[in-house]
Short mmCIF file of C-alpha atoms in Angstrom, two decimals:
data_model
loop_
_atom_site.label_atom_id
_atom_site.label_comp_id
_atom_site.label_asym_id
_atom_site.label_seq_id
_atom_site.Cartn_x
_atom_site.Cartn_y
_atom_site.Cartn_z
CA MET A 1 136.55 20.40 163.05
CA SER A 2 138.77 17.20 163.64
CA ILE A 3 141.78 18.49 161.63
CA GLN A 4 141.89 21.45 164.25
CA ARG A 5 141.57 19.21 166.80
CA LEU A 6 143.88 16.94 165.77
CA ILE A 7 146.21 19.84 165.13
CA GLU A 8 146.06 20.76 168.80
CA LYS A 9 146.54 17.01 169.85
CA ILE A 10 149.90 17.37 167.75
CA ARG A 11 150.80 20.27 169.89
CA ASN A 12 150.47 18.71 173.05
CA ASN A 13 152.58 15.73 171.97
CA ASP A 14 149.73 13.72 172.35
CA VAL A 15 149.77 11.94 168.53
CA VAL A 16 151.70 8.93 167.57
CA LEU A 17 152.10 8.52 163.67
CA TRP A 18 150.81 5.10 162.13
CA ALA A 19 152.65 5.57 158.75
CA GLY A 20 151.46 3.25 155.58
CA SER A 21 152.60 2.47 152.34
CA GLY A 22 150.81 5.38 150.44
CA LEU A 23 153.41 8.03 152.54
CA SER A 24 156.29 6.72 150.42
CA PHE A 25 154.72 6.84 146.81
CA TYR A 26 155.38 10.11 146.07
CA ALA A 27 159.21 9.34 146.84
CA GLY A 28 158.95 6.70 144.37
CA MET A 29 158.23 3.69 146.56
CA PRO A 30 156.33 0.57 144.69
CA LYS A 31 152.72 0.32 145.18
CA VAL A 32 151.41 -3.21 145.66
CA SER A 33 150.41 -3.94 142.20
CA GLU A 34 153.91 -3.22 141.02
CA ILE A 35 155.29 -5.71 143.53
CA ILE A 36 152.52 -8.35 142.57
CA ASN A 37 153.72 -7.74 138.86
CA GLU A 38 157.30 -8.01 139.79
CA ILE A 39 156.26 -11.67 141.39
CA LEU A 40 154.51 -12.55 138.41
CA GLU A 41 157.60 -11.96 136.18
CA LYS A 42 159.34 -14.84 138.30
CA CYS A 43 156.91 -17.56 138.03
CA THR A 44 156.54 -19.92 135.50
CA GLU A 45 153.16 -20.32 133.52
CA GLU A 46 151.81 -22.49 135.57
CA GLU A 47 152.38 -20.34 138.75
CA LYS A 48 151.08 -17.17 137.22
CA ASN A 49 147.74 -19.05 136.28
CA TYR A 50 147.42 -19.67 139.85
CA ILE A 51 148.33 -16.14 141.12
CA GLN A 52 146.77 -14.02 138.26
CA GLY A 53 144.10 -11.93 139.25
CA LYS A 54 144.80 -12.09 143.04
CA THR A 55 145.42 -8.76 144.48
CA ASN A 56 145.99 -9.17 148.29
CA LEU A 57 149.98 -8.87 148.13
CA ALA A 58 149.94 -10.91 151.42
CA GLU A 59 147.90 -13.86 149.72
CA VAL A 60 150.55 -13.95 146.82
CA ALA A 61 153.25 -13.47 148.95
CA ASN A 62 152.28 -16.76 150.97
CA ASP A 63 151.72 -18.45 147.69
CA PHE A 64 154.93 -17.73 146.15
CA ILE A 65 156.70 -18.47 149.13
CA ALA A 66 154.94 -21.87 149.07
CA MET A 67 156.14 -22.44 145.29
CA ARG A 68 159.51 -21.52 146.27
CA SER A 69 159.08 -24.97 149.06
CA GLY A 70 159.17 -22.02 152.20
CA SER A 71 162.30 -19.89 150.71
CA ARG A 72 162.07 -16.33 151.24
CA HIS A 73 165.23 -15.44 149.10
CA GLU A 74 163.76 -14.77 145.72
CA LEU A 75 161.18 -12.81 147.19
CA ASN A 76 163.52 -10.61 149.67
CA THR A 77 165.40 -10.17 146.11
CA ILE A 78 162.35 -8.87 144.58
CA LEU A 79 161.64 -6.37 147.55
CA PHE A 80 165.33 -5.20 147.78
CA ASN A 81 165.47 -4.67 143.93
CA LEU A 82 162.28 -2.35 143.96
CA ILE A 83 162.61 -0.68 147.39
CA ASP A 84 166.39 -0.38 148.19
CA LYS A 85 167.15 2.86 145.99
CA ASP A 86 167.46 6.48 146.28
CA PRO A 87 164.26 7.95 146.74
CA SER A 88 162.96 11.01 144.07
CA SER A 89 161.92 13.02 146.92
CA LEU A 90 161.97 13.23 150.96
CA LYS A 91 159.80 16.53 151.27
CA TYR A 92 157.16 15.27 152.97
CA HIS A 93 159.21 13.14 155.61
CA LYS A 94 161.73 16.11 155.46
CA MET A 95 158.17 18.08 156.51
CA LEU A 96 157.80 15.55 159.42
CA SER A 97 161.33 15.82 160.91
CA GLU A 98 160.49 19.41 161.71
CA ILE A 99 157.52 18.80 164.02
CA PRO A 100 159.20 17.78 167.23
CA GLN A 101 155.89 17.15 168.75
CA ILE A 102 155.54 13.98 166.69
CA ASN A 103 158.08 11.53 168.73
CA THR A 104 156.75 8.43 167.91
CA ILE A 105 156.36 6.75 164.77
CA ILE A 106 154.92 3.37 163.65
CA THR A 107 155.25 2.40 159.95
CA THR A 108 154.43 -0.54 158.32
CA ASN A 109 157.08 0.25 155.45
CA TYR A 110 159.72 -1.53 154.59
CA ASP A 111 161.84 1.57 153.14
CA LYS A 112 164.31 3.97 154.31
CA LEU A 113 162.84 7.10 154.00
CA PHE A 114 162.61 8.21 157.61
CA GLU A 115 165.96 7.31 158.51
CA LEU A 116 167.37 9.31 155.36
CA ALA A 117 164.95 12.58 156.11
CA TYR A 118 165.60 12.48 159.99
CA GLU A 119 169.39 11.25 159.82
CA ARG A 120 170.54 11.03 163.65
CA ASP A 121 167.84 12.26 165.25
CA ILE A 122 165.64 9.09 164.60
CA TYR A 123 166.27 5.50 166.34
CA PRO A 124 164.90 2.34 164.10
CA ILE A 125 163.46 -0.64 165.92
CA ILE A 126 163.39 -3.12 163.61
CA SER A 127 163.75 -6.43 166.38
CA ASN A 128 163.14 -7.17 170.10
CA SER A 129 166.79 -6.60 170.78
CA HIS A 130 166.21 -2.58 170.00
CA ILE A 131 163.37 -1.68 172.35
CA PRO A 132 165.59 -1.36 175.49
CA TYR A 133 167.30 1.59 173.55
CA ALA A 134 164.33 3.66 172.80
CA ASN A 135 164.51 7.05 174.48
CA SER A 136 162.91 10.54 174.37
CA LYS A 137 166.05 11.95 172.94
CA ARG A 138 165.40 10.69 169.38
CA VAL A 139 162.10 10.04 167.36
CA ASP A 140 161.47 6.42 168.09
CA LEU A 141 160.60 4.74 164.48
CA TYR A 142 158.94 1.29 165.16
CA LYS A 143 159.63 -1.01 161.80
CA VAL A 144 156.30 -3.33 162.58
CA HIS A 145 156.61 -5.10 159.18
CA GLY A 146 160.54 -5.25 159.27
CA ASP A 147 163.33 -3.18 157.33
CA ILE A 148 164.49 -3.97 153.40
CA GLY A 149 168.09 -4.03 154.82
CA VAL A 150 167.17 -6.88 157.13
CA PRO A 151 165.51 -9.55 155.26
CA ASP A 152 164.84 -11.84 158.38
CA SER A 153 162.80 -9.02 159.60
CA ILE A 154 160.38 -8.72 156.75
CA LEU A 155 156.47 -9.38 157.23
CA ILE A 156 154.70 -9.80 154.01
CA SER A 157 152.76 -13.19 153.81
CA SER A 158 149.29 -13.73 155.60
CA LYS A 159 150.90 -16.13 157.42
CA ASP A 160 153.57 -13.98 158.78
CA TYR A 161 150.88 -11.10 159.69
CA THR A 162 148.66 -13.79 161.70
CA GLU A 163 151.40 -15.32 163.80
CA PHE A 164 152.99 -11.15 164.76
CA PHE A 165 149.15 -10.30 165.85
CA ASN A 166 148.63 -13.86 167.75
CA GLU A 167 151.97 -13.99 169.40
CA GLU A 168 150.97 -12.90 172.74
CA GLN A 169 154.27 -12.44 173.96
CA ASN A 170 155.86 -10.72 171.08
CA PRO A 171 157.50 -7.65 172.71
CA ILE A 172 157.61 -4.94 169.89
CA TRP A 173 153.55 -5.77 169.97
CA THR A 174 153.52 -5.71 173.48
CA LYS A 175 155.40 -2.20 173.45
CA ILE A 176 153.24 -0.58 170.78
CA LYS A 177 149.90 -1.50 172.69
CA SER A 178 151.17 0.29 175.77
CA ILE A 179 152.25 3.25 173.74
CA VAL A 180 149.16 3.51 171.80
CA ALA A 181 147.23 3.30 174.86
CA GLU A 182 148.34 6.34 176.16
CA LYS A 183 148.46 8.39 172.77
CA THR A 184 146.27 9.37 169.65
CA ILE A 185 146.81 7.15 166.93
CA LEU A 186 147.21 9.18 163.64
CA PHE A 187 147.06 7.05 160.66
CA VAL A 188 148.30 8.56 157.46
CA GLY A 189 149.09 6.54 153.94
CA PHE A 190 146.57 4.19 154.08
CA SER A 191 143.45 3.52 151.49
CA LEU A 192 140.40 1.80 150.80
CA ALA A 193 142.54 -0.32 148.54
CA ASP A 194 145.13 -1.05 151.19
CA GLN A 195 143.98 -4.51 152.42
CA ASN A 196 145.99 -4.16 155.56
CA ILE A 197 144.20 -1.23 157.41
CA ASP A 198 140.73 -2.93 158.38
CA TYR A 199 143.05 -5.94 159.56
CA LEU A 200 145.21 -3.15 161.29
CA ILE A 201 142.67 -1.47 162.57
CA ASN A 202 140.40 -4.24 163.78
CA ASN A 203 143.50 -5.71 165.60
CA VAL A 204 144.86 -2.48 167.70
CA ILE A 205 141.04 -1.68 168.53
CA ARG A 206 140.63 -5.69 169.99
CA SER A 207 143.94 -5.40 171.62
CA LEU A 208 143.28 -1.98 173.61
CA GLY A 209 139.80 -3.18 174.64
CA SER A 210 138.60 -0.28 176.51
CA ASN A 211 142.03 1.49 176.69
CA GLN A 212 141.33 2.82 173.62
CA LYS A 213 141.93 6.57 172.82
CA GLU A 214 141.24 8.48 169.44
CA PHE A 215 142.20 7.35 166.27
CA PHE A 216 142.02 9.64 163.10
CA LEU A 217 142.77 8.23 159.73
CA VAL A 218 143.67 10.70 156.85
CA SER A 219 142.83 9.42 153.23
CA PRO A 220 141.52 10.93 150.46
CA ASN A 221 137.87 10.43 148.80
CA MET A 222 136.94 7.22 150.81
CA PRO A 223 133.32 6.54 150.02
CA PRO A 224 130.26 7.11 152.76
CA PHE A 225 129.88 3.64 153.70
CA LYS A 226 133.55 3.33 154.28
CA VAL A 227 133.45 6.54 156.53
CA ASN A 228 130.59 5.15 158.35
CA GLU A 229 132.21 2.13 159.28
CA LEU A 230 135.34 3.50 160.65
CA LYS A 231 133.12 5.87 162.76
CA SER A 232 131.51 2.57 164.26
CA LYS A 233 135.19 1.84 165.14
CA LYS A 234 135.62 4.98 166.57
CA VAL A 235 137.85 6.57 163.88
CA GLU A 236 137.34 10.06 162.95
CA TYR A 237 138.06 10.23 159.02
CA ILE A 238 139.77 13.15 157.67
CA ASN A 239 139.50 13.68 153.71
CA MET A 240 143.04 14.71 152.75
CA THR A 241 145.91 13.07 151.17
CA GLY A 242 148.41 12.67 153.40
CA GLU A 243 150.92 14.89 151.45
CA ASP A 244 148.30 18.16 152.02
CA PHE A 245 147.75 16.77 155.74
CA ILE A 246 151.36 17.25 156.37
CA THR A 247 151.86 20.41 154.58
CA GLN A 248 149.39 22.24 156.41
CA VAL A 249 150.32 20.46 160.14
CA HIS A 250 153.80 21.53 159.40
CA SER A 251 152.58 24.85 158.51
CA GLU A 252 150.11 25.32 161.64
CA ILE A 253 152.76 24.51 164.00
CA LYS A 254 155.53 26.48 162.96
CA LYS A 255 153.36 29.38 163.35
CA LYS A 256 153.52 28.98 167.37
#
């Protein structure tokens, strides 16, 4: 079974965890729809009519920034009010912190759940200046979309994502490419409703080319056509919630 093979890879320190927003929902962090609704609350009726019905946060963010003449201040305030709060739980992040074989984490989340769960045993890498201080004594946490405490670091609009992936000399992206070229990537916290997952996987695959190792995606109840699409990209699908998966891996790793 894929899951047993993946657990064996984790035991052998061969896995990089790539965490999406779905891994933060249990802790009370907002879903995309909640962020969009908060943005709409700050819009005029004319602006609402333009944005209403859009479900892609990157597009909505693009529009909202343009409506504010390029200023991100109001959008950053919305995100801060939604995300910078005490989590309702850290259960599954704490479990991950007890799996020492996963010592590199990449996340698209702005929240600080990993930092709260791992405490001093994790090193957040948010900007290029942090890269030289990454080391094997702590878990390296690459926050590729930025951190809620550092507003200038946040990537949220479609323009932001395009610039990040297309900037050939981006040191963080260059570092991540070198890491994932050597290890198996495990995507957790992404779903069919997550507009970034296809974009993300496609960009990682394109960047790695023939250097691609194995990819695994843990997500519940994906339809067959999507599973086949993932398979065509050499991504192995595991039909589980992230929470159930973490619980099983935690239990299996602790046995030995």
